[in-house]
Tab-separated table of C-alpha atoms and ligand atoms in Angstrom:
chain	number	residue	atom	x	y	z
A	296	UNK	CA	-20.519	-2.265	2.189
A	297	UNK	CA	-19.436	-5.188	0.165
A	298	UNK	CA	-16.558	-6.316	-1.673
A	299	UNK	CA	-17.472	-6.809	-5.646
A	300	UNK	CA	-14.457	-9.449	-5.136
A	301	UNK	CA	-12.193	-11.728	-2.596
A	302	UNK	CA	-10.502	-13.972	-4.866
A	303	UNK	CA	-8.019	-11.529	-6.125
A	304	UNK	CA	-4.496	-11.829	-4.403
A	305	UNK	CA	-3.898	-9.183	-1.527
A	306	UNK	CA	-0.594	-7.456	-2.505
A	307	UNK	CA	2.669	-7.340	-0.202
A	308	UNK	CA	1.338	-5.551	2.949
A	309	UNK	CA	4.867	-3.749	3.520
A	310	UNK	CA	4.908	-1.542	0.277
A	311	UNK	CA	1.875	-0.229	-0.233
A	312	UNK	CA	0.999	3.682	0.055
A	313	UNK	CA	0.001	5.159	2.855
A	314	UNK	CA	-2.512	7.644	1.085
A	315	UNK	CA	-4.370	6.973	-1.987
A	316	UNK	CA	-5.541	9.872	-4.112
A	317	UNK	CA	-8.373	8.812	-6.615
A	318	UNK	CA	-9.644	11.418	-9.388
A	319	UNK	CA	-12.524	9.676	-10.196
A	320	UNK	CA	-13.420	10.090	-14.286
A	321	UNK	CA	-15.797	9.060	-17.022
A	322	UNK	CA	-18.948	8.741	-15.318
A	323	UNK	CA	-20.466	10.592	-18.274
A	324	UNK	CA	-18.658	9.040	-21.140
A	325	UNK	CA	-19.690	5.707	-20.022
A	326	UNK	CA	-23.645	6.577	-19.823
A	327	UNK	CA	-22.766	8.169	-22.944
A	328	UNK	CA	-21.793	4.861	-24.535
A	329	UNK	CA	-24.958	3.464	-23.171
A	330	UNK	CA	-27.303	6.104	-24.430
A	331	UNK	CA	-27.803	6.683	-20.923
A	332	UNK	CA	-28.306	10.450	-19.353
A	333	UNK	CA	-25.016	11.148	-17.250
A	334	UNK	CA	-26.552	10.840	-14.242
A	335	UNK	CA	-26.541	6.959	-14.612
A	336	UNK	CA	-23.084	6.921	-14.935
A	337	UNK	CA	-22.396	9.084	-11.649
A	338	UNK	CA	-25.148	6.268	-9.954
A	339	UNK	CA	-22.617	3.502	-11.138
A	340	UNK	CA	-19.731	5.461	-9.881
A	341	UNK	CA	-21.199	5.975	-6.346
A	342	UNK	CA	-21.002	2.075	-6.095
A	343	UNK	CA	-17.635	2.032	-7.755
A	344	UNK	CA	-16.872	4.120	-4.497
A	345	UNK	CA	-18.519	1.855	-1.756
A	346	UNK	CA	-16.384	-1.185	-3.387
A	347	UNK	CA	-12.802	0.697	-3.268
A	348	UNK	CA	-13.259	2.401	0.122
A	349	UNK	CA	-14.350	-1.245	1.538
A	350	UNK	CA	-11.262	-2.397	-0.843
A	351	UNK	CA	-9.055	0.146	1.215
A	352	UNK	CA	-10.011	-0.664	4.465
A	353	UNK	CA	-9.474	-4.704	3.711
A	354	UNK	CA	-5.995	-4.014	2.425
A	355	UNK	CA	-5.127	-1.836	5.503
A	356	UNK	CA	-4.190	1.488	3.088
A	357	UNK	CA	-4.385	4.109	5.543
A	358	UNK	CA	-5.785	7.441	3.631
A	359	UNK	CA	-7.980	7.405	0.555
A	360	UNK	CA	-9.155	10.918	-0.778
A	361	UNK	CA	-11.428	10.995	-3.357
A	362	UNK	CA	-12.315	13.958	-5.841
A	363	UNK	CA	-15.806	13.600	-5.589
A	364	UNK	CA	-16.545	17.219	-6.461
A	365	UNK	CA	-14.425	19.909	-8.088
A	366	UNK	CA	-14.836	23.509	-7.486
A	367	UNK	CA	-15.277	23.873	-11.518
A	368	UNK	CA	-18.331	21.396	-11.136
A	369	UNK	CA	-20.170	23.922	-10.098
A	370	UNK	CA	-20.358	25.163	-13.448
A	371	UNK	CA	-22.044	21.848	-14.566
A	372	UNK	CA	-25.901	21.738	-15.540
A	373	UNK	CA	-28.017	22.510	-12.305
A	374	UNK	CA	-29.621	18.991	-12.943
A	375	UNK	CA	-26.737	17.267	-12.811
A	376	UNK	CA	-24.946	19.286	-9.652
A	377	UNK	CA	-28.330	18.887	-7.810
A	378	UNK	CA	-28.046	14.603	-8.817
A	379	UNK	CA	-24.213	14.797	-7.683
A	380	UNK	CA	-25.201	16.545	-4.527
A	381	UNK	CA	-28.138	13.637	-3.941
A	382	UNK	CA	-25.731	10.866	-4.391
A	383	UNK	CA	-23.586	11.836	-1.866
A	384	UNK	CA	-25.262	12.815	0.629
A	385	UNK	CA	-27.667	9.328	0.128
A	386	UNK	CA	-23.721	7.700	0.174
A	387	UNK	CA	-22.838	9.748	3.577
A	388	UNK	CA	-26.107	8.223	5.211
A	389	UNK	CA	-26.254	4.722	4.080
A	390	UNK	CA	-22.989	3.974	4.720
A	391	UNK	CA	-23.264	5.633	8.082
A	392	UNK	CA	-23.612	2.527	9.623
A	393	UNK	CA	-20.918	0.449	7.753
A	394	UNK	CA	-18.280	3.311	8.419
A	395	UNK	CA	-18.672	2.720	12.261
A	396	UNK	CA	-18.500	-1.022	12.278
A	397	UNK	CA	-15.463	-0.632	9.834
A	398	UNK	CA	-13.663	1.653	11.721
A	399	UNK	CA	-13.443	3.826	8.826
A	400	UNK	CA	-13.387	7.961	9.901
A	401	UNK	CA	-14.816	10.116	7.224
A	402	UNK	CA	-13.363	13.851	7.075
A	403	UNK	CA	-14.010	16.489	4.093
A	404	UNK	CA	-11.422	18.563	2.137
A	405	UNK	CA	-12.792	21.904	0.132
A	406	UNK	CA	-15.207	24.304	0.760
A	407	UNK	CA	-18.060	22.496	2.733
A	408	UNK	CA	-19.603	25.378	3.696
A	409	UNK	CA	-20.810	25.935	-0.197
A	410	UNK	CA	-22.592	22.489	-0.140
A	411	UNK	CA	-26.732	22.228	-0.157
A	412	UNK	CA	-27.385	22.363	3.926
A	413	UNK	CA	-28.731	19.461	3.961
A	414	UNK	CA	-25.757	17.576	3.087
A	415	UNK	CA	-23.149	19.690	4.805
A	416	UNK	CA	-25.675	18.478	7.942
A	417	UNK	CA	-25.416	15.134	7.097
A	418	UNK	CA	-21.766	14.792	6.394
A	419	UNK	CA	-21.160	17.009	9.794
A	420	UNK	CA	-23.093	14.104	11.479
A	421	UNK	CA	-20.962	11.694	9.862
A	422	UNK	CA	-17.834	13.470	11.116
A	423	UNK	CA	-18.517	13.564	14.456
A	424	UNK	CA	-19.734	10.221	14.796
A	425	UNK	CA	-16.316	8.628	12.887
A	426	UNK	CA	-13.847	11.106	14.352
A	427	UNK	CA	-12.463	9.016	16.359
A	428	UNK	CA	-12.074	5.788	13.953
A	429	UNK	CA	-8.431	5.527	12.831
A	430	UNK	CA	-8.507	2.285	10.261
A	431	UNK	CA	-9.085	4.069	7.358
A	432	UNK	CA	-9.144	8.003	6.606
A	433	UNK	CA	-11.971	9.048	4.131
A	434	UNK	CA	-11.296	11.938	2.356
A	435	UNK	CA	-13.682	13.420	0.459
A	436	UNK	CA	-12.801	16.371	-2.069
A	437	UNK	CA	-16.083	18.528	-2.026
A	438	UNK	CA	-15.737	21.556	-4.105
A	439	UNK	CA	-12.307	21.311	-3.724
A	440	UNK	CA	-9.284	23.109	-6.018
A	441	UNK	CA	-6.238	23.273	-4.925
A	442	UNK	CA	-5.984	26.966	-6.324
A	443	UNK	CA	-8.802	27.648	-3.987
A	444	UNK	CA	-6.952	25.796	-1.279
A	445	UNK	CA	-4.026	27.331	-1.479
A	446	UNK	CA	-5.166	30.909	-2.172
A	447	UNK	CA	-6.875	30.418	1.257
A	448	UNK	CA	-3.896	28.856	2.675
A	449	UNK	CA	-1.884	32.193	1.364
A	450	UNK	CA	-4.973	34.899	2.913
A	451	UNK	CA	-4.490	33.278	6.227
A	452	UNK	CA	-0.553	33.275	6.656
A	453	UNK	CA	-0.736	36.839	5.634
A	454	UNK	CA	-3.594	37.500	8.095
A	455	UNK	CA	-1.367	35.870	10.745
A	456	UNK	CA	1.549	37.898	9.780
A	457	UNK	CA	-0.278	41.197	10.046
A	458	UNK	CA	-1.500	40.862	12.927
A	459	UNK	CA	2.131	39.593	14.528
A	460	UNK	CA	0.871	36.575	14.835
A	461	UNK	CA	3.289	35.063	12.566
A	462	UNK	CA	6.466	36.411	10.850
A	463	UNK	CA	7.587	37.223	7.627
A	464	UNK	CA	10.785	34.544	8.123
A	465	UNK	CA	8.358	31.850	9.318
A	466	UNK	CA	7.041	31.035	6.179
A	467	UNK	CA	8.555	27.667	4.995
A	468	UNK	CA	7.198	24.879	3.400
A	469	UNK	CA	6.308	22.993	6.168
A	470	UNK	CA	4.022	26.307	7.437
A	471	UNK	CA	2.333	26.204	3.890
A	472	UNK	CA	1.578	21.961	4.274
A	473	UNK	CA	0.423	23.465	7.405
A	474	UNK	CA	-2.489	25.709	6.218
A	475	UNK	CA	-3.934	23.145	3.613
A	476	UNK	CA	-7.421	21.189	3.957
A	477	UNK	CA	-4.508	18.151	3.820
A	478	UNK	CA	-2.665	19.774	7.011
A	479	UNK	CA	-2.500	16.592	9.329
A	480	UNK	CA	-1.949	14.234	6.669
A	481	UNK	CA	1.081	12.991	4.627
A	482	UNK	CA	1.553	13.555	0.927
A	483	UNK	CA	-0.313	11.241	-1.494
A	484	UNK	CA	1.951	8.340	-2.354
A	485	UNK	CA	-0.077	7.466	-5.245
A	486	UNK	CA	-2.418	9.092	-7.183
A	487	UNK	CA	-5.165	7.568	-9.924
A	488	UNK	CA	-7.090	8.686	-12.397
A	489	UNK	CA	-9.260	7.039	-14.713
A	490	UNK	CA	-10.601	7.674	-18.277
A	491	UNK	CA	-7.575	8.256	-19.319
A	492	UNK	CA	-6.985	11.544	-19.370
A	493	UNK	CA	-3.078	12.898	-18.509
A	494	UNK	CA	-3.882	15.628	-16.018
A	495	UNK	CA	-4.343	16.396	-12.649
A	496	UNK	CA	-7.649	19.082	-12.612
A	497	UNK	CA	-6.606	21.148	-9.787
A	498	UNK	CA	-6.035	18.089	-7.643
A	499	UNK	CA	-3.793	18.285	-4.709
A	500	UNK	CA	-1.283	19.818	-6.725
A	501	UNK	CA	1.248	21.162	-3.643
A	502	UNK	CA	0.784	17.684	-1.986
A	503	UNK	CA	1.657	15.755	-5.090
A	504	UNK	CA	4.689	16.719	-5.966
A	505	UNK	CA	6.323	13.393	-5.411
A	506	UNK	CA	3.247	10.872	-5.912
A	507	UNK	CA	3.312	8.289	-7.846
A	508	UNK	CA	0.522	9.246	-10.908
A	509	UNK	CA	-0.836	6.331	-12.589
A	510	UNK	CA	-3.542	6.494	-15.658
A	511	UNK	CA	-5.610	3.736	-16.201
A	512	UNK	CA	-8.005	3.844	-19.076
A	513	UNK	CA	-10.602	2.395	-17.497
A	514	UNK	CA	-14.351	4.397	-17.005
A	515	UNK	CA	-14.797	4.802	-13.518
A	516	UNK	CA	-17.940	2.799	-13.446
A	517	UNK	CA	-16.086	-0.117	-14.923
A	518	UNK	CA	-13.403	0.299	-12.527
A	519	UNK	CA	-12.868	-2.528	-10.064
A	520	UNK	CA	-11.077	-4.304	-6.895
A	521	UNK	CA	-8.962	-6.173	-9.292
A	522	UNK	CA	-7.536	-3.202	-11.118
A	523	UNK	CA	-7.111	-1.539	-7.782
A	524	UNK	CA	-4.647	-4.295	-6.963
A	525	UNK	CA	-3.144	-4.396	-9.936
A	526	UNK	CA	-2.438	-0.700	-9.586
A	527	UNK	CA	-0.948	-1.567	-6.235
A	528	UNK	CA	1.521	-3.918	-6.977
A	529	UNK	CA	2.497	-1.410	-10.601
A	530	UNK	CA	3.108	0.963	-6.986
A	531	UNK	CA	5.237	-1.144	-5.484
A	532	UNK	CA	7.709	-1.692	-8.151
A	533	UNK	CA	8.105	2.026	-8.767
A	534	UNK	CA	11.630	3.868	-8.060
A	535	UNK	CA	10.612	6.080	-5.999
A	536	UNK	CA	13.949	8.938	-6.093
A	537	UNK	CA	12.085	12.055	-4.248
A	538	UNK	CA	14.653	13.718	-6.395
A	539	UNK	CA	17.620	12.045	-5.194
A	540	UNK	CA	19.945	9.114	-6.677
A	541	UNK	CA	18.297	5.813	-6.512
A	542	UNK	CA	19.550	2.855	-4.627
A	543	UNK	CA	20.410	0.689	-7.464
A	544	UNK	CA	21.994	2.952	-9.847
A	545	UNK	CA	24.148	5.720	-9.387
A	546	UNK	CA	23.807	7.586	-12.438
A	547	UNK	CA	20.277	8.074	-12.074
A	548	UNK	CA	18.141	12.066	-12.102
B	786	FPP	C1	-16.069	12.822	-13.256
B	786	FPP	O1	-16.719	12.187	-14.322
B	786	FPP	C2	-16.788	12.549	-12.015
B	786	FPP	C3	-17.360	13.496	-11.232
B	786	FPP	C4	-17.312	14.930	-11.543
B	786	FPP	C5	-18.111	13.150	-10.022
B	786	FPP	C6	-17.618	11.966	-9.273
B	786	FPP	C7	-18.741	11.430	-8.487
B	786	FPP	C8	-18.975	10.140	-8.207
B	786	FPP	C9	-18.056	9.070	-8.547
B	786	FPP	C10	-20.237	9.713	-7.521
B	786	FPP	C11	-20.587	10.388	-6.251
B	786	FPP	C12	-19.481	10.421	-5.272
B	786	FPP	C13	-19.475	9.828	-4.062
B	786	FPP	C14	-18.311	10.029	-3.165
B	786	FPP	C15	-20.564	8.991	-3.571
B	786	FPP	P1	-17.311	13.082	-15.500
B	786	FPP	O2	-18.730	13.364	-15.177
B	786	FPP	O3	-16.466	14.295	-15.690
B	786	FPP	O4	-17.170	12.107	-16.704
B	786	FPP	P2	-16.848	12.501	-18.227
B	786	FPP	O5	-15.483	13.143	-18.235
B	786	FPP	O6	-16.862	11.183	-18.918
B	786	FPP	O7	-17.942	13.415	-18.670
């Protein structure tokens, strides 16, 4: 894993988010513009990847999740599913090696169990080998919607509660968190998307309801350490209210 750049200033340790949220777009418009097939454009992306997960792990951010597959991509061209499937399970082995030496621990949100067998081998192998690596958390949205997520969520609470497991008055907010792929982490602090499109896709959309969203209108094949950073310290100059007054004003919603 290598950086595509050092020289660019490392922001202000203290501020920056905790967990990351990517939505990774405009691997096909930027083939496109090349007169390339789409698949090109995913290729690019996968290095893209390598270069902001090493970024990550040099700048000490804790959780990066990335929506690497959508549970609407299935619906995409066999071709291209079959290429996206290829490319990450060829990322999942090569960088086998680099996610042990970095400490990095790579963990899987969405429904692994409808991935090709080969890869949901090869990412289980990955797993097990980084679960215990606590520098940087990997998530990796793989057919993941958060409608799926928390219809399943939903299906097992009420199993729970009919078989007394659970009761009806135990359902709060935090037993929902609870019951999500996301259940032992923290809410996204920020969350990117490129190609600048305004909308989330079925991303995360219970744990974002306080992150930070910021559109950049960058391809994500063109997208870089440099932006990354500059997105970081845009982050740490946000207001961040939760809802509530903020410190400097008091007439603020
Ligand atoms: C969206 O671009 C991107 C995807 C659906 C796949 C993202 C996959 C990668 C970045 C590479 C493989 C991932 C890993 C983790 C190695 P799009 O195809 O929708 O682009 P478009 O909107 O321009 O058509």
């Amino acid at each position: 894993m290598k950086s595509d750049s050092k020289q660019n200033v490392t922001p202000d340790l203290k501020d920056l988010p905790a967990h990351v949220g990517i939505i990774m777009d405009g691997n096909g418009r930027w083939a496109k513009k090349r007169f390339m097939n789409r698949v090109k454009g995913h290729e690019r992306g996968s290095q893209v990847v390598r270069s902001i997960v090493t970024s990550c792990m040099e700048l000490g951010i804790g959780i990066l999740t990335l929506y690497a597959f959508s549970t609407e991509n299935w619906a995409r061209p066999k071709s291209e599913v079959k290429a996206l499937m290829m490319l990450l399970k060829k990322f999942i082995v090569s960088e086998r090696e680099a996610f042990l030496k970095n400490n990095i621990r790579v963990h899987v949100i969405g429904q692994k169990d409808k991935l090709p067998l080969d890869v949901q081998q090869e990412i289980d192998t990955t797993m097990e080998l980084t679960k215990h690596n606590n520098k940087l958390l990997l998530n990796l949205a793989l057919s993941y919607g958060s409608r799926e997520e928390i219809t399943t969520a939903v299906r097992e609470i009420a199993k729970k509660i009919n078989s007394n497991d659970l009761e009806f008055s135990d359902i709060t907010q935090d037993l929902i968190s609870n019951h999500l792929y996301t259940k032992t982490m923290p809410d996204p602090d920020l969350i990117i998307r490129t190609s600048g499109e305004y909308r989330l896709s079925n991303f995360l959309l219970w744990q974002a309801a306080y992150s930070e969203i910021y559109i950049s209108d960058t391809l994500w094949p063109d997208f870089s350490r440099a932006e990354f950073v500059e997105i970081l310290k845009n982050f740490q100059n946000r207001d961040r209210r939760f809802g509530k007054v903020s410190c400097s004003t008091s007439n603020a919603g």
